[in-house]
Amino acid sequence: MVPPLLINSFFEDFPSIVIIVWVLAIVFFFVLISLVFFLKVVRFRLRKEELFVETQSKKYEENIVDYLYSNENSHELNSAQKEIIDKLKLSLVRSLDRKIFINTLLKLKGEVSGNMITVINQLYKDLGLATQAQSKLHSKKWHIIAIGIRDLRRFKVLEAQDEVAKCINHSKMEVRRQAYLYFINLFGFKGLDFLDELKSSISIWDQIGILDALQGMETQEVPDVRKWLSSENDYVVLFTLELVKAYNLRETQKELLLLIKHENKEIRLKTIRLLNYLYIIEAKQVLINTYENLTIKEKIAVFELLENIGVEVREEGAFVLKHINSKVFEIKVLALKILKQIDISKFIGLKNETNVLANLKVINYLENNP
Amino acid sequence: MDASSVMYYVLLIIHFLFLAYSFLVLLSYGILAIFSRKETISYLRKNSFVNYKDILSSELAPGISIIAPAYNESLNIVENVRSLLSAHYANYDVIIVNDGSTDDSLDRLIKAYNLEKVEYLINERIKTKPIRAGVFKSKNPAFEKLIVVDKENGGKADALNVGLNISKNDYVACIDVDCLLMEDSLQKMIKPFLEYTDRRVIASGGVIRIANSCIIEDGKLMDVNYPKITLVRLQILEYLRSFLLGRMAWSKLNGLLVISGAFGMFDKNIAIKVGGYNTKTVGEDMEIVVRMRRYMEEQKIEYKVAYIPDPLCWTEAPENYKTFISQRNRWTRGTIETLKEHRVIGFNPKYRVLGMLSFPYWFLFERMAPIVEVLGIIYFTLLLFVRNIQWDYALGFFLAAYFSSVIYTLLAVFSEEFTFHQYKKKGEGFQLVLSAFIEPLLLHPVVLYAAVKGNIDYYFNKNLKWGEMKRKGLTNK
């Protein structure tokens, strides 16, 4: 131990700034030593936790398998099952244990089928985990709410639907996404009704998740989506366009043609591409009539549509010819491509007419490539 | 006031300037560490709800082009391309741009992937060096995602620009051909572009990890090892500090100025609108991000440069000091060139976080740091000759600086342990701590030397370009 007197005499003539620096150096030294020690503890704990997770998973897996196979015929719980439930309740006090147990339950749920899945869902409820998950929905922390909804979805807890519905317009996108998926996973296409209440956005990432969930449904009865194509929420319209595409809903043609004049350019672009995908011939004239008001991306999409659906020389030939010298490369290529399809002699004739090297390159390329 | 008093006050001011600078560095590191912690927790929480499998089969998954420039990579190019072709993503292609290689890279690719020359209509939106042998595609449907372009040598930026011109997808992932991509890297990098609805994500950057000593088989990372070579070990700590603390914090502030050239994903339309990669700088990876950000600020469009802390891309770090110094020299020149090119941004409130925070930070603590440090060393040496050094003062300053530096590195190690925990073998924790203690003494002087050399080369050796980076290759044979 250094005597305090010695420390005082060491710092005696130091300016205050140097004293501060020395104090900092000493503090840093102790912080450093603590960090090194703490790092060792952390690494040890992480290793221990890894082992713990492994052993507990095995233990819970055995418990669950025993529970599932101790009473395959009756819907009533027998004494063995009750005993397992009591034992599990005692060991699921710590949140880490609950986490491991839920993961094990989910793993097994993925491996079994039929009635076993219902039994697993019931076990989740019998252990009080559903009630706990529901109580998470009242948390102030967004990630706790999201965990709650996720677990309620995974174990099909229908009773929570009113509470989950309140999260549809939550400020955090992760919570909203879990709420959307809850309704889709539990109610299938009927769950899409959440779109009626939606005030916030649905990202493309959300759309991917929802469509994936829908495609996994046993019944594929798509509801009438037309009301959502005229929704005031642009994100609902954008998502509905994806639904129309995914399920080839050609009966929405009338609504789609109206969307060509929508204020939102993203909706317009997606609509044009969708009209192309659905091969809606009536779209050609509507698009040609509004062509000048469209953005470049939309104009390219129009030409893609014309190339795909085909062009009548008498009706749209002049329109195409007008754009073979377009400044937009993609439009020029598409216009020339269409011209080649509808009037090959005119197309070949262009070779002699043009003296622009870039145009000649495109013409030569199109001539050699179908 | 006599001359000696004037001298006294001048010296006092110099001392306080050095002190203030050191204090600001320390403070900024502390603040970055706090922001980094917040962002890391937030990322891990958000990520725990993500199911990346959804995007694998989705028709909504946007197209991505991986652009990989190659120059004289004959030794490993076939294996490297195989690794790129094995990404788990539904809708992507791989564009290898052979940038005028003088070795047999192209022949090896043609042979290995059964390539044939095809006619390809290129919209040359960015001016580049001309195509040399042409564009090649495979006759084998198994490699239908592969496009090889052979062009005249024009440097990495020019090769990337050819890739931008050729790509037909909305997003491009620009990578070094010798990097090892994790199978899920494209899924993770594309996510930010798809999840924001209130702003446009213009780029996303991933963490680069050092693969030396790792076990790699058939283009896949099998086992992570802490290397035996000291220089590589110390670089690992540098990378952890930079990627897990620095960039993570800047991501929180939406102030990222650089996305590593080894692996970054971009919104192709914006990249083309700003003119693609700048061929006149050796820091093209930083420059394009700054230019894209500048463009978005000037257009008043809300945007984000996203950052993914998962270990997605593994690269080979220099194992000898010569290559290391050459690499850091280039990084320094790149930083100087970019900051000079876009100096109008600095301290300009019109550019918000970019102008008032990111740019000043980079200028003060990245661009100026080696200069301040060298001035400090020169001044200290002068003091040694002209007057007595107060060693008990100096020791206090030295210890405070040294300990704080090690603490900051250890915080990065903690971040690694709590998140991705890659170095989990017994004994590796001790090695990490040991490296943290010796890094300021062994590696930092070399980094400083390289930075000074970079400054000298920038001002007095203008013709110096990329320099050669000799690599052994990652595949374990």
mmCIF file of N, CA, C and O in Angstrom, chain A residues 13-15 17-18 21-22 25 28-29 31-32 35 38-39 42-43 46-47 142-143 146-147 150 173-174 178 201 203-205 207-209 211-212 235 242 297 329-330 365 368-369, chain B residues 19 45-46 48-50 52 54-55 57-58 60 119-121 123 125 191 194-195 197 269 392-393 395-397 400 403-404 406-407 410 414 417-418 421 423-426 429 433 437:
data_model
loop_
_atom_site.group_PDB
_atom_site.id
_atom_site.type_symbol
_atom_site.label_atom_id
_atom_site.label_comp_id
_atom_site.label_asym_id
_atom_site.label_seq_id
_atom_site.Cartn_x
_atom_site.Cartn_y
_atom_site.Cartn_z
ATOM 1 N N ASP A 13 3.588 19.639 -6.358
ATOM 2 C CA ASP A 13 3.898 20.794 -7.211
ATOM 3 C C ASP A 13 3.244 20.706 -8.582
ATOM 4 O O ASP A 13 3.546 21.500 -9.466
ATOM 5 N N PHE A 14 2.389 19.711 -8.774
ATOM 6 C CA PHE A 14 1.784 19.538 -10.103
ATOM 7 C C PHE A 14 0.702 20.578 -10.360
ATOM 8 O O PHE A 14 -0.092 20.865 -9.456
ATOM 9 N N PRO A 15 0.640 21.086 -11.595
ATOM 10 C CA PRO A 15 -0.515 21.933 -11.937
ATOM 11 C C PRO A 15 -1.779 21.072 -11.928
ATOM 12 O O PRO A 15 -1.698 19.850 -12.136
ATOM 13 N N ILE A 17 -4.083 20.561 -13.995
ATOM 14 C CA ILE A 17 -4.376 19.794 -15.207
ATOM 15 C C ILE A 17 -3.593 18.462 -15.215
ATOM 16 O O ILE A 17 -4.106 17.424 -15.619
ATOM 17 N N VAL A 18 -2.373 18.512 -14.716
ATOM 18 C CA VAL A 18 -1.556 17.290 -14.676
ATOM 19 C C VAL A 18 -2.111 16.331 -13.626
ATOM 20 O O VAL A 18 -2.140 15.105 -13.834
ATOM 21 N N VAL A 21 -4.907 14.580 -15.197
ATOM 22 C CA VAL A 21 -4.446 13.550 -16.135
ATOM 23 C C VAL A 21 -3.958 12.308 -15.373
ATOM 24 O O VAL A 21 -4.268 11.176 -15.733
ATOM 25 N N TRP A 22 -3.245 12.539 -14.291
ATOM 26 C CA TRP A 22 -2.779 11.398 -13.489
ATOM 27 C C TRP A 22 -3.970 10.626 -12.890
ATOM 28 O O TRP A 22 -3.979 9.397 -12.886
ATOM 29 N N ALA A 25 -5.403 8.618 -15.559
ATOM 30 C CA ALA A 25 -4.561 7.450 -15.861
ATOM 31 C C ALA A 25 -4.812 6.346 -14.837
ATOM 32 O O ALA A 25 -4.938 5.164 -15.193
ATOM 33 N N PHE A 28 -8.297 4.931 -15.403
ATOM 34 C CA PHE A 28 -8.260 4.081 -16.600
ATOM 35 C C PHE A 28 -7.596 2.742 -16.295
ATOM 36 O O PHE A 28 -8.019 1.696 -16.772
ATOM 37 N N PHE A 29 -6.529 2.807 -15.485
ATOM 38 C CA PHE A 29 -5.818 1.567 -15.152
ATOM 39 C C PHE A 29 -6.760 0.588 -14.446
ATOM 40 O O PHE A 29 -6.839 -0.585 -14.805
ATOM 41 N N VAL A 31 -10.033 0.633 -14.488
ATOM 42 C CA VAL A 31 -11.095 0.221 -15.423
ATOM 43 C C VAL A 31 -10.574 -0.914 -16.303
ATOM 44 O O VAL A 31 -11.248 -1.924 -16.539
ATOM 45 N N LEU A 32 -9.339 -0.730 -16.743
ATOM 46 C CA LEU A 32 -8.712 -1.724 -17.624
ATOM 47 C C LEU A 32 -8.615 -3.090 -16.948
ATOM 48 O O LEU A 32 -8.980 -4.129 -17.536
ATOM 49 N N LEU A 35 -11.969 -4.558 -16.702
ATOM 50 C CA LEU A 35 -12.450 -5.058 -17.997
ATOM 51 C C LEU A 35 -11.829 -6.413 -18.344
ATOM 52 O O LEU A 35 -12.521 -7.311 -18.822
ATOM 53 N N PHE A 38 -13.461 -8.901 -16.207
ATOM 54 C CA PHE A 38 -14.849 -9.069 -16.634
ATOM 55 C C PHE A 38 -14.926 -9.874 -17.934
ATOM 56 O O PHE A 38 -15.807 -10.721 -18.114
ATOM 57 N N LEU A 39 -13.959 -9.615 -18.810
ATOM 58 C CA LEU A 39 -13.943 -10.339 -20.090
ATOM 59 C C LEU A 39 -13.784 -11.842 -19.854
ATOM 60 O O LEU A 39 -14.422 -12.672 -20.499
ATOM 61 N N VAL A 42 -17.043 -13.105 -18.624
ATOM 62 C CA VAL A 42 -18.034 -13.154 -19.705
ATOM 63 C C VAL A 42 -17.805 -14.373 -20.595
ATOM 64 O O VAL A 42 -18.739 -15.120 -20.915
ATOM 65 N N ARG A 43 -16.542 -14.573 -20.968
ATOM 66 C CA ARG A 43 -16.238 -15.714 -21.841
ATOM 67 C C ARG A 43 -16.584 -17.030 -21.139
ATOM 68 O O ARG A 43 -17.129 -17.945 -21.742
ATOM 69 N N LEU A 46 -20.386 -17.329 -21.072
ATOM 70 C CA LEU A 46 -20.935 -17.654 -22.396
ATOM 71 C C LEU A 46 -20.773 -19.142 -22.695
ATOM 72 O O LEU A 46 -21.672 -19.799 -23.205
ATOM 73 N N ARG A 47 -19.575 -19.638 -22.338
ATOM 74 C CA ARG A 47 -19.311 -21.069 -22.575
ATOM 75 C C ARG A 47 -20.246 -21.929 -21.726
ATOM 76 O O ARG A 47 -20.808 -22.908 -22.191
ATOM 77 N N TRP A 142 -40.954 -2.027 -26.895
ATOM 78 C CA TRP A 142 -41.484 -2.557 -28.146
ATOM 79 C C TRP A 142 -41.072 -4.013 -28.390
ATOM 80 O O TRP A 142 -41.854 -4.817 -28.904
ATOM 81 N N HIS A 143 -39.824 -4.351 -28.003
ATOM 82 C CA HIS A 143 -39.364 -5.704 -28.335
ATOM 83 C C HIS A 143 -40.064 -6.762 -27.486
ATOM 84 O O HIS A 143 -40.215 -7.908 -27.910
ATOM 85 N N ALA A 146 -43.328 -7.304 -29.217
ATOM 86 C CA ALA A 146 -43.119 -8.111 -30.436
ATOM 87 C C ALA A 146 -42.893 -9.584 -30.085
ATOM 88 O O ALA A 146 -43.417 -10.478 -30.763
ATOM 89 N N ILE A 147 -42.147 -9.830 -29.002
ATOM 90 C CA ILE A 147 -41.921 -11.226 -28.584
ATOM 91 C C ILE A 147 -43.264 -11.860 -28.212
ATOM 92 O O ILE A 147 -43.568 -12.991 -28.592
ATOM 93 N N ARG A 150 -45.288 -12.594 -31.293
ATOM 94 C CA ARG A 150 -44.655 -13.690 -32.039
ATOM 95 C C ARG A 150 -44.993 -15.045 -31.416
ATOM 96 O O ARG A 150 -45.363 -15.987 -32.108
ATOM 97 N N MET A 173 -41.961 -0.764 -36.527
ATOM 98 C CA MET A 173 -42.331 -1.657 -37.633
ATOM 99 C C MET A 173 -42.235 -3.136 -37.269
ATOM 100 O O MET A 173 -42.976 -3.958 -37.807
ATOM 101 N N GLU A 174 -41.333 -3.460 -36.331
ATOM 102 C CA GLU A 174 -41.198 -4.868 -35.946
ATOM 103 C C GLU A 174 -42.482 -5.374 -35.262
ATOM 104 O O GLU A 174 -42.899 -6.507 -35.467
ATOM 105 N N GLN A 178 -45.162 -8.238 -36.707
ATOM 106 C CA GLN A 178 -45.601 -9.409 -35.948
ATOM 107 C C GLN A 178 -47.127 -9.466 -35.881
ATOM 108 O O GLN A 178 -47.726 -10.537 -35.945
ATOM 109 N N SER A 201 -47.513 2.140 -42.647
ATOM 110 C CA SER A 201 -46.950 1.585 -43.889
ATOM 111 C C SER A 201 -46.747 0.074 -43.833
ATOM 112 O O SER A 201 -46.672 -0.516 -42.753
ATOM 113 N N SER A 203 -43.883 -2.277 -45.491
ATOM 114 C CA SER A 203 -42.669 -2.251 -46.320
ATOM 115 C C SER A 203 -42.657 -3.463 -47.258
ATOM 116 O O SER A 203 -43.450 -4.402 -47.087
ATOM 117 N N ILE A 204 -41.748 -3.438 -48.204
ATOM 118 C CA ILE A 204 -41.619 -4.596 -49.109
ATOM 119 C C ILE A 204 -41.226 -5.828 -48.287
ATOM 120 O O ILE A 204 -41.667 -6.935 -48.547
ATOM 121 N N TRP A 205 -40.400 -5.577 -47.266
ATOM 122 C CA TRP A 205 -39.993 -6.698 -46.408
ATOM 123 C C TRP A 205 -41.217 -7.321 -45.723
ATOM 124 O O TRP A 205 -41.334 -8.542 -45.623
ATOM 125 N N GLN A 207 -44.255 -7.181 -46.880
ATOM 126 C CA GLN A 207 -45.054 -7.831 -47.934
ATOM 127 C C GLN A 207 -44.512 -9.227 -48.238
ATOM 128 O O GLN A 207 -45.282 -10.170 -48.421
ATOM 129 N N ILE A 208 -43.186 -9.334 -48.256
ATOM 130 C CA ILE A 208 -42.572 -10.633 -48.511
ATOM 131 C C ILE A 208 -43.014 -11.638 -47.441
ATOM 132 O O ILE A 208 -43.415 -12.759 -47.741
ATOM 133 N N GLY A 209 -42.963 -11.194 -46.188
ATOM 134 C CA GLY A 209 -43.354 -12.062 -45.070
ATOM 135 C C GLY A 209 -44.821 -12.468 -45.152
ATOM 136 O O GLY A 209 -45.179 -13.632 -44.965
ATOM 137 N N LEU A 211 -46.878 -12.441 -47.817
ATOM 138 C CA LEU A 211 -47.164 -13.306 -48.970
ATOM 139 C C LEU A 211 -46.654 -14.726 -48.730
ATOM 140 O O LEU A 211 -47.296 -15.705 -49.092
ATOM 141 N N ASP A 212 -45.494 -14.818 -48.077
ATOM 142 C CA ASP A 212 -44.945 -16.138 -47.779
ATOM 143 C C ASP A 212 -45.884 -16.895 -46.836
ATOM 144 O O ASP A 212 -46.159 -18.084 -47.030
ATOM 145 N N TYR A 235 -49.947 2.372 -49.127
ATOM 146 C CA TYR A 235 -49.230 1.115 -48.871
ATOM 147 C C TYR A 235 -50.167 -0.088 -49.003
ATOM 148 O O TYR A 235 -49.738 -1.160 -49.419
ATOM 149 N N GLU A 242 -49.535 -6.476 -55.196
ATOM 150 C CA GLU A 242 -48.726 -7.699 -55.091
ATOM 151 C C GLU A 242 -49.620 -8.937 -54.957
ATOM 152 O O GLU A 242 -49.316 -9.995 -55.505
ATOM 153 N N LYS A 297 -39.433 6.011 -65.710
ATOM 154 C CA LYS A 297 -39.571 4.593 -65.334
ATOM 155 C C LYS A 297 -40.897 4.035 -65.843
ATOM 156 O O LYS A 297 -40.972 2.900 -66.323
ATOM 157 N N PHE A 329 -32.258 5.366 -73.283
ATOM 158 C CA PHE A 329 -31.719 4.174 -73.939
ATOM 159 C C PHE A 329 -32.717 3.019 -73.959
ATOM 160 O O PHE A 329 -32.966 2.402 -74.991
ATOM 161 N N GLU A 330 -33.314 2.754 -72.793
ATOM 162 C CA GLU A 330 -34.228 1.611 -72.695
ATOM 163 C C GLU A 330 -35.431 1.771 -73.616
ATOM 164 O O GLU A 330 -35.873 0.808 -74.249
ATOM 165 N N TYR A 365 -27.393 -4.970 -83.050
ATOM 166 C CA TYR A 365 -27.589 -5.962 -81.983
ATOM 167 C C TYR A 365 -28.956 -6.626 -82.118
ATOM 168 O O TYR A 365 -29.083 -7.849 -82.067
ATOM 169 N N ASN A 368 -29.314 -9.149 -84.920
ATOM 170 C CA ASN A 368 -28.707 -10.470 -84.720
ATOM 171 C C ASN A 368 -29.300 -11.252 -83.555
ATOM 172 O O ASN A 368 -29.026 -12.431 -83.396
ATOM 173 N N ASN A 369 -30.023 -10.548 -82.689
ATOM 174 C CA ASN A 369 -30.561 -11.233 -81.504
ATOM 175 C C ASN A 369 -32.073 -11.163 -81.475
ATOM 176 O O ASN A 369 -32.629 -10.066 -81.522
ATOM 177 N N LEU B 19 -3.586 19.277 -25.842
ATOM 178 C CA LEU B 19 -4.421 18.694 -24.798
ATOM 179 C C LEU B 19 -5.888 18.652 -25.227
ATOM 180 O O LEU B 19 -6.565 17.624 -25.078
ATOM 181 N N ARG B 45 -31.927 -6.913 -31.339
ATOM 182 C CA ARG B 45 -33.347 -7.078 -31.019
ATOM 183 C C ARG B 45 -34.178 -7.190 -32.295
ATOM 184 O O ARG B 45 -34.989 -8.093 -32.440
ATOM 185 N N LYS B 46 -33.934 -6.244 -33.206
ATOM 186 C CA LYS B 46 -34.715 -6.254 -34.455
ATOM 187 C C LYS B 46 -34.462 -7.537 -35.224
ATOM 188 O O LYS B 46 -35.373 -8.146 -35.777
ATOM 189 N N SER B 48 -33.735 -10.386 -34.187
ATOM 190 C CA SER B 48 -34.263 -11.618 -33.606
ATOM 191 C C SER B 48 -35.665 -11.931 -34.134
ATOM 192 O O SER B 48 -36.165 -13.033 -33.972
ATOM 193 N N PHE B 49 -36.297 -10.947 -34.776
ATOM 194 C CA PHE B 49 -37.643 -11.189 -35.326
ATOM 195 C C PHE B 49 -37.619 -11.474 -36.830
ATOM 196 O O PHE B 49 -38.659 -11.658 -37.436
ATOM 197 N N VAL B 50 -36.427 -11.461 -37.385
ATOM 198 C CA VAL B 50 -36.347 -11.572 -38.849
ATOM 199 C C VAL B 50 -36.245 -13.021 -39.287
ATOM 200 O O VAL B 50 -35.467 -13.793 -38.723
ATOM 201 N N TYR B 52 -35.123 -14.728 -42.467
ATOM 202 C CA TYR B 52 -34.511 -14.495 -43.780
ATOM 203 C C TYR B 52 -34.956 -15.528 -44.816
ATOM 204 O O TYR B 52 -34.768 -15.319 -46.003
ATOM 205 N N ASP B 54 -37.875 -16.220 -45.705
ATOM 206 C CA ASP B 54 -38.994 -15.714 -46.517
ATOM 207 C C ASP B 54 -38.537 -15.203 -47.873
ATOM 208 O O ASP B 54 -39.192 -15.399 -48.886
ATOM 209 N N ILE B 55 -37.391 -14.515 -47.852
ATOM 210 C CA ILE B 55 -36.962 -13.836 -49.078
ATOM 211 C C ILE B 55 -36.366 -14.822 -50.096
ATOM 212 O O ILE B 55 -36.280 -14.525 -51.291
ATOM 213 N N SER B 57 -37.500 -17.559 -51.364
ATOM 214 C CA SER B 57 -38.383 -18.055 -52.411
ATOM 215 C C SER B 57 -39.320 -16.969 -52.927
ATOM 216 O O SER B 57 -40.198 -17.244 -53.740
ATOM 217 N N SER B 58 -39.136 -15.741 -52.452
ATOM 218 C CA SER B 58 -40.108 -14.706 -52.799
ATOM 219 C C SER B 58 -39.865 -14.113 -54.181
ATOM 220 O O SER B 58 -38.734 -13.835 -54.565
ATOM 221 N N LEU B 60 -40.841 -11.285 -54.776
ATOM 222 C CA LEU B 60 -40.609 -9.865 -54.511
ATOM 223 C C LEU B 60 -39.137 -9.554 -54.263
ATOM 224 O O LEU B 60 -38.767 -8.388 -54.168
ATOM 225 N N GLU B 119 -23.105 -11.601 -77.680
ATOM 226 C CA GLU B 119 -23.338 -10.188 -77.996
ATOM 227 C C GLU B 119 -24.094 -9.592 -76.819
ATOM 228 O O GLU B 119 -25.050 -10.200 -76.326
ATOM 229 N N TYR B 120 -23.704 -8.454 -76.354
ATOM 230 C CA TYR B 120 -24.330 -7.882 -75.164
ATOM 231 C C TYR B 120 -24.530 -6.394 -75.389
ATOM 232 O O TYR B 120 -23.584 -5.674 -75.714
ATOM 233 N N LEU B 121 -25.757 -5.961 -75.241
ATOM 234 C CA LEU B 121 -26.051 -4.551 -75.463
ATOM 235 C C LEU B 121 -25.793 -3.778 -74.173
ATOM 236 O O LEU B 121 -26.492 -3.970 -73.182
ATOM 237 N N ASN B 123 -25.571 -0.310 -72.130
ATOM 238 C CA ASN B 123 -25.940 1.097 -72.076
ATOM 239 C C ASN B 123 -24.831 1.824 -71.322
ATOM 240 O O ASN B 123 -24.766 1.769 -70.101
ATOM 241 N N ARG B 125 -23.823 4.283 -69.617
ATOM 242 C CA ARG B 125 -24.214 5.485 -68.901
ATOM 243 C C ARG B 125 -23.023 6.121 -68.183
ATOM 244 O O ARG B 125 -22.997 7.290 -67.904
ATOM 245 N N LYS B 191 -31.899 -6.429 -47.043
ATOM 246 C CA LYS B 191 -33.029 -6.154 -46.133
ATOM 247 C C LYS B 191 -33.281 -4.660 -45.882
ATOM 248 O O LYS B 191 -34.415 -4.209 -46.018
ATOM 249 N N LEU B 194 -35.336 -2.850 -48.345
ATOM 250 C CA LEU B 194 -36.734 -3.247 -48.483
ATOM 251 C C LEU B 194 -37.593 -2.881 -47.283
ATOM 252 O O LEU B 194 -38.808 -2.940 -47.352
ATOM 253 N N GLU B 195 -36.959 -2.522 -46.177
ATOM 254 C CA GLU B 195 -37.781 -2.353 -44.973
ATOM 255 C C GLU B 195 -38.097 -0.906 -44.618
ATOM 256 O O GLU B 195 -38.986 -0.666 -43.812
ATOM 257 N N THR B 197 -39.734 2.648 -45.286
ATOM 258 C CA THR B 197 -40.744 3.236 -46.161
ATOM 259 C C THR B 197 -40.694 4.765 -46.092
ATOM 260 O O THR B 197 -41.230 5.438 -46.951
ATOM 261 N N ASN B 269 -29.433 2.874 -59.349
ATOM 262 C CA ASN B 269 -29.858 4.104 -60.036
ATOM 263 C C ASN B 269 -29.170 5.341 -59.460
ATOM 264 O O ASN B 269 -28.752 6.221 -60.214
ATOM 265 N N ASP B 392 7.617 13.268 -14.947
ATOM 266 C CA ASP B 392 6.437 12.813 -14.189
ATOM 267 C C ASP B 392 5.137 13.331 -14.806
ATOM 268 O O ASP B 392 4.099 12.716 -14.705
ATOM 269 N N TYR B 393 5.233 14.500 -15.502
ATOM 270 C CA TYR B 393 4.051 14.981 -16.227
ATOM 271 C C TYR B 393 3.832 14.086 -17.459
ATOM 272 O O TYR B 393 2.725 13.620 -17.739
ATOM 273 N N LEU B 395 4.817 11.165 -18.202
ATOM 274 C CA LEU B 395 4.392 9.782 -17.930
ATOM 275 C C LEU B 395 2.882 9.712 -17.688
ATOM 276 O O LEU B 395 2.199 8.805 -18.179
ATOM 277 N N GLY B 396 2.362 10.699 -16.964
ATOM 278 C CA GLY B 396 0.913 10.761 -16.701
ATOM 279 C C GLY B 396 0.137 10.811 -18.004
ATOM 280 O O GLY B 396 -0.820 10.065 -18.213
ATOM 281 N N PHE B 397 0.576 11.703 -18.905
ATOM 282 C CA PHE B 397 -0.116 11.830 -20.199
ATOM 283 C C PHE B 397 -0.010 10.541 -21.009
ATOM 284 O O PHE B 397 -0.970 10.077 -21.619
ATOM 285 N N ALA B 400 -2.257 7.801 -19.487
ATOM 286 C CA ALA B 400 -3.686 8.069 -19.725
ATOM 287 C C ALA B 400 -4.039 7.725 -21.177
ATOM 288 O O ALA B 400 -5.068 7.095 -21.444
ATOM 289 N N PHE B 403 -3.703 3.742 -21.694
ATOM 290 C CA PHE B 403 -4.786 2.975 -21.056
ATOM 291 C C PHE B 403 -6.129 3.219 -21.760
ATOM 292 O O PHE B 403 -6.906 2.289 -21.964
ATOM 293 N N SER B 404 -6.375 4.479 -22.137
ATOM 294 C CA SER B 404 -7.657 4.755 -22.786
ATOM 295 C C SER B 404 -7.745 4.036 -24.128
ATOM 296 O O SER B 404 -8.803 3.530 -24.514
ATOM 297 N N VAL B 406 -6.284 1.188 -24.912
ATOM 298 C CA VAL B 406 -6.526 -0.245 -24.678
ATOM 299 C C VAL B 406 -7.981 -0.485 -24.247
ATOM 300 O O VAL B 406 -8.619 -1.448 -24.672
ATOM 301 N N ILE B 407 -8.489 0.438 -23.417
ATOM 302 C CA ILE B 407 -9.893 0.300 -22.964
ATOM 303 C C ILE B 407 -10.826 0.302 -24.174
ATOM 304 O O ILE B 407 -11.729 -0.526 -24.289
ATOM 305 N N LEU B 410 -10.681 -2.907 -25.890
ATOM 306 C CA LEU B 410 -11.362 -3.964 -25.126
ATOM 307 C C LEU B 410 -12.881 -3.835 -25.233
ATOM 308 O O LEU B 410 -13.597 -4.840 -25.236
ATOM 309 N N PHE B 414 -15.442 -6.688 -26.232
ATOM 310 C CA PHE B 414 -16.682 -7.003 -25.521
ATOM 311 C C PHE B 414 -17.861 -7.058 -26.479
ATOM 312 O O PHE B 414 -18.699 -7.950 -26.406
ATOM 313 N N GLU B 417 -17.774 -10.210 -28.213
ATOM 314 C CA GLU B 417 -18.138 -11.353 -27.360
ATOM 315 C C GLU B 417 -19.650 -11.434 -27.151
ATOM 316 O O GLU B 417 -20.232 -12.509 -27.204
ATOM 317 N N PHE B 418 -20.268 -10.282 -26.945
ATOM 318 C CA PHE B 418 -21.705 -10.277 -26.665
ATOM 319 C C PHE B 418 -22.558 -10.473 -27.914
ATOM 320 O O PHE B 418 -23.746 -10.724 -27.819
ATOM 321 N N HIS B 421 -19.358 -13.434 -31.209
ATOM 322 C CA HIS B 421 -18.556 -14.392 -30.462
ATOM 323 C C HIS B 421 -17.838 -15.378 -31.412
ATOM 324 O O HIS B 421 -18.024 -16.586 -31.323
ATOM 325 N N TYR B 423 -14.447 -15.694 -31.817
ATOM 326 C CA TYR B 423 -13.205 -16.294 -31.310
ATOM 327 C C TYR B 423 -13.507 -16.975 -29.977
ATOM 328 O O TYR B 423 -13.200 -16.461 -28.902
ATOM 329 N N LYS B 424 -14.147 -18.123 -30.061
ATOM 330 C CA LYS B 424 -14.671 -18.734 -28.838
ATOM 331 C C LYS B 424 -13.775 -19.819 -28.257
ATOM 332 O O LYS B 424 -14.054 -20.335 -27.195
ATOM 333 N N LYS B 425 -12.695 -20.138 -28.962
ATOM 334 C CA LYS B 425 -11.847 -21.232 -28.447
ATOM 335 C C LYS B 425 -11.114 -20.795 -27.184
ATOM 336 O O LYS B 425 -10.810 -19.627 -27.014
ATOM 337 N N LYS B 426 -10.792 -21.776 -26.361
ATOM 338 C CA LYS B 426 -10.069 -21.502 -25.114
ATOM 339 C C LYS B 426 -8.711 -20.898 -25.444
ATOM 340 O O LYS B 426 -8.028 -21.370 -26.354
ATOM 341 N N GLY B 429 -9.309 -15.725 -25.847
ATOM 342 C CA GLY B 429 -9.650 -14.529 -25.070
ATOM 343 C C GLY B 429 -8.380 -13.877 -24.562
ATOM 344 O O GLY B 429 -8.194 -12.658 -24.672
ATOM 345 N N VAL B 433 -6.761 -10.143 -25.458
ATOM 346 C CA VAL B 433 -6.385 -9.136 -24.455
ATOM 347 C C VAL B 433 -4.920 -8.743 -24.633
ATOM 348 O O VAL B 433 -4.570 -7.555 -24.646
ATOM 349 N N PHE B 437 -3.191 -5.018 -25.589
ATOM 350 C CA PHE B 437 -2.156 -4.287 -24.858
ATOM 351 C C PHE B 437 -0.965 -3.913 -25.735
ATOM 352 O O PHE B 437 -0.360 -2.866 -25.550
#
